Amino acid sequence: MFMLQLIVAGLAVGSVYGLIALGIVLIYKCSGVVNFAQGGYAMLGAFFTYALSTAGLPSAAALVVSILLMGLVGALTQTLILRPMLKAPVVAVMMATLGILIIFRAICLLIWGPDQIGFPQLFPAGSIEIGGIFMTYNYVAAFFLAAMLCGAFLAFYRYTPLGLMQRCTADNTRAALAVGIHVSNQVTIAWTASAMLAGLGGSLLASLNGLSLGLSNIGLVAFPVIVLGGMTSLPGAVVAGLILGVLQAVTDGLLTPAIERVLREYTEIYSVGALQQVIPYALLVAVLLVRPQGIFGSKDSERV
């Protein structure tokens, strides 16, 4: 039963990982750029939700306004900073996104300070029991909200005209231009959607674990997610996020205590630290060795 409890908690956190990773994959598909600022968007969105809630807005309204503000931030980031770098090497653009992350952290540090902050309650307090498994409303709501939005986004990307233009831009930029698609606008839309997804994901994570500058590190967890799922696979990002969430929960709840018991019995070592934080990167290395294209990725071929 405890194992099921861990799996449920891992699925809740993993669904949020998938939500944030969707934004990274979306930008990579459209522009070939790995967005290191995604964790900064998540952190900034959570701080926006916190600020709006403490200013008097109801939590739900604060969350919605925060998501809209993050869309504006994403659009401005792409338009003012990244669009002028259109002809720059991809590595230079990636370094610019890293700079954006550092700027966001500095702004949040200046305004809200370095300490962890109690995040406003987005969902009702209490818990429910299903089949002997206790789940707080926070985890249940975070899972269903993240899962529904992931599904809605994938459906939008697949079946709507705007989603078709996004896919055309991602698959072949020259062909998109030839049929009259404004590629620059599509890239801006991708950055806007990515920032909104990250802002929501950051707020959901803050509701589970509290709010601090460390939330920006979620971007580093999202990279193993997209490598596991496939750099260009949106469904892969969602599935990989769930897998990683469950692995982290099981590691923290079962594997770490078991290893520490053995170490205490036979050595003078009493703790292995936050072993669950190592799991994403161990998984990243394993996937790169065994299947570099990821679970849902495909091998690229080039004619020479």
XYZ file of C-alpha atoms in Angstrom, residues 41 70-81 83 188-189 191-193 195:
20
model
C 9.666 31.024 -16.221
C 3.835 34.750 -18.125
C 2.531 34.595 -21.683
C 3.364 38.290 -22.004
C 6.817 37.716 -20.504
C 7.472 34.877 -22.957
C 6.377 36.972 -25.942
C 8.497 39.941 -24.855
C 11.503 37.705 -24.243
C 11.339 36.293 -27.738
C 10.552 39.605 -29.444
C 13.026 41.882 -27.668
C 15.944 39.545 -26.935
C 14.343 37.642 -32.387
C 6.739 33.962 -30.764
C 3.554 31.978 -30.140
C 7.630 31.014 -26.620
C 4.391 32.491 -25.286
C 2.799 29.072 -24.825
C 6.168 30.468 -20.701
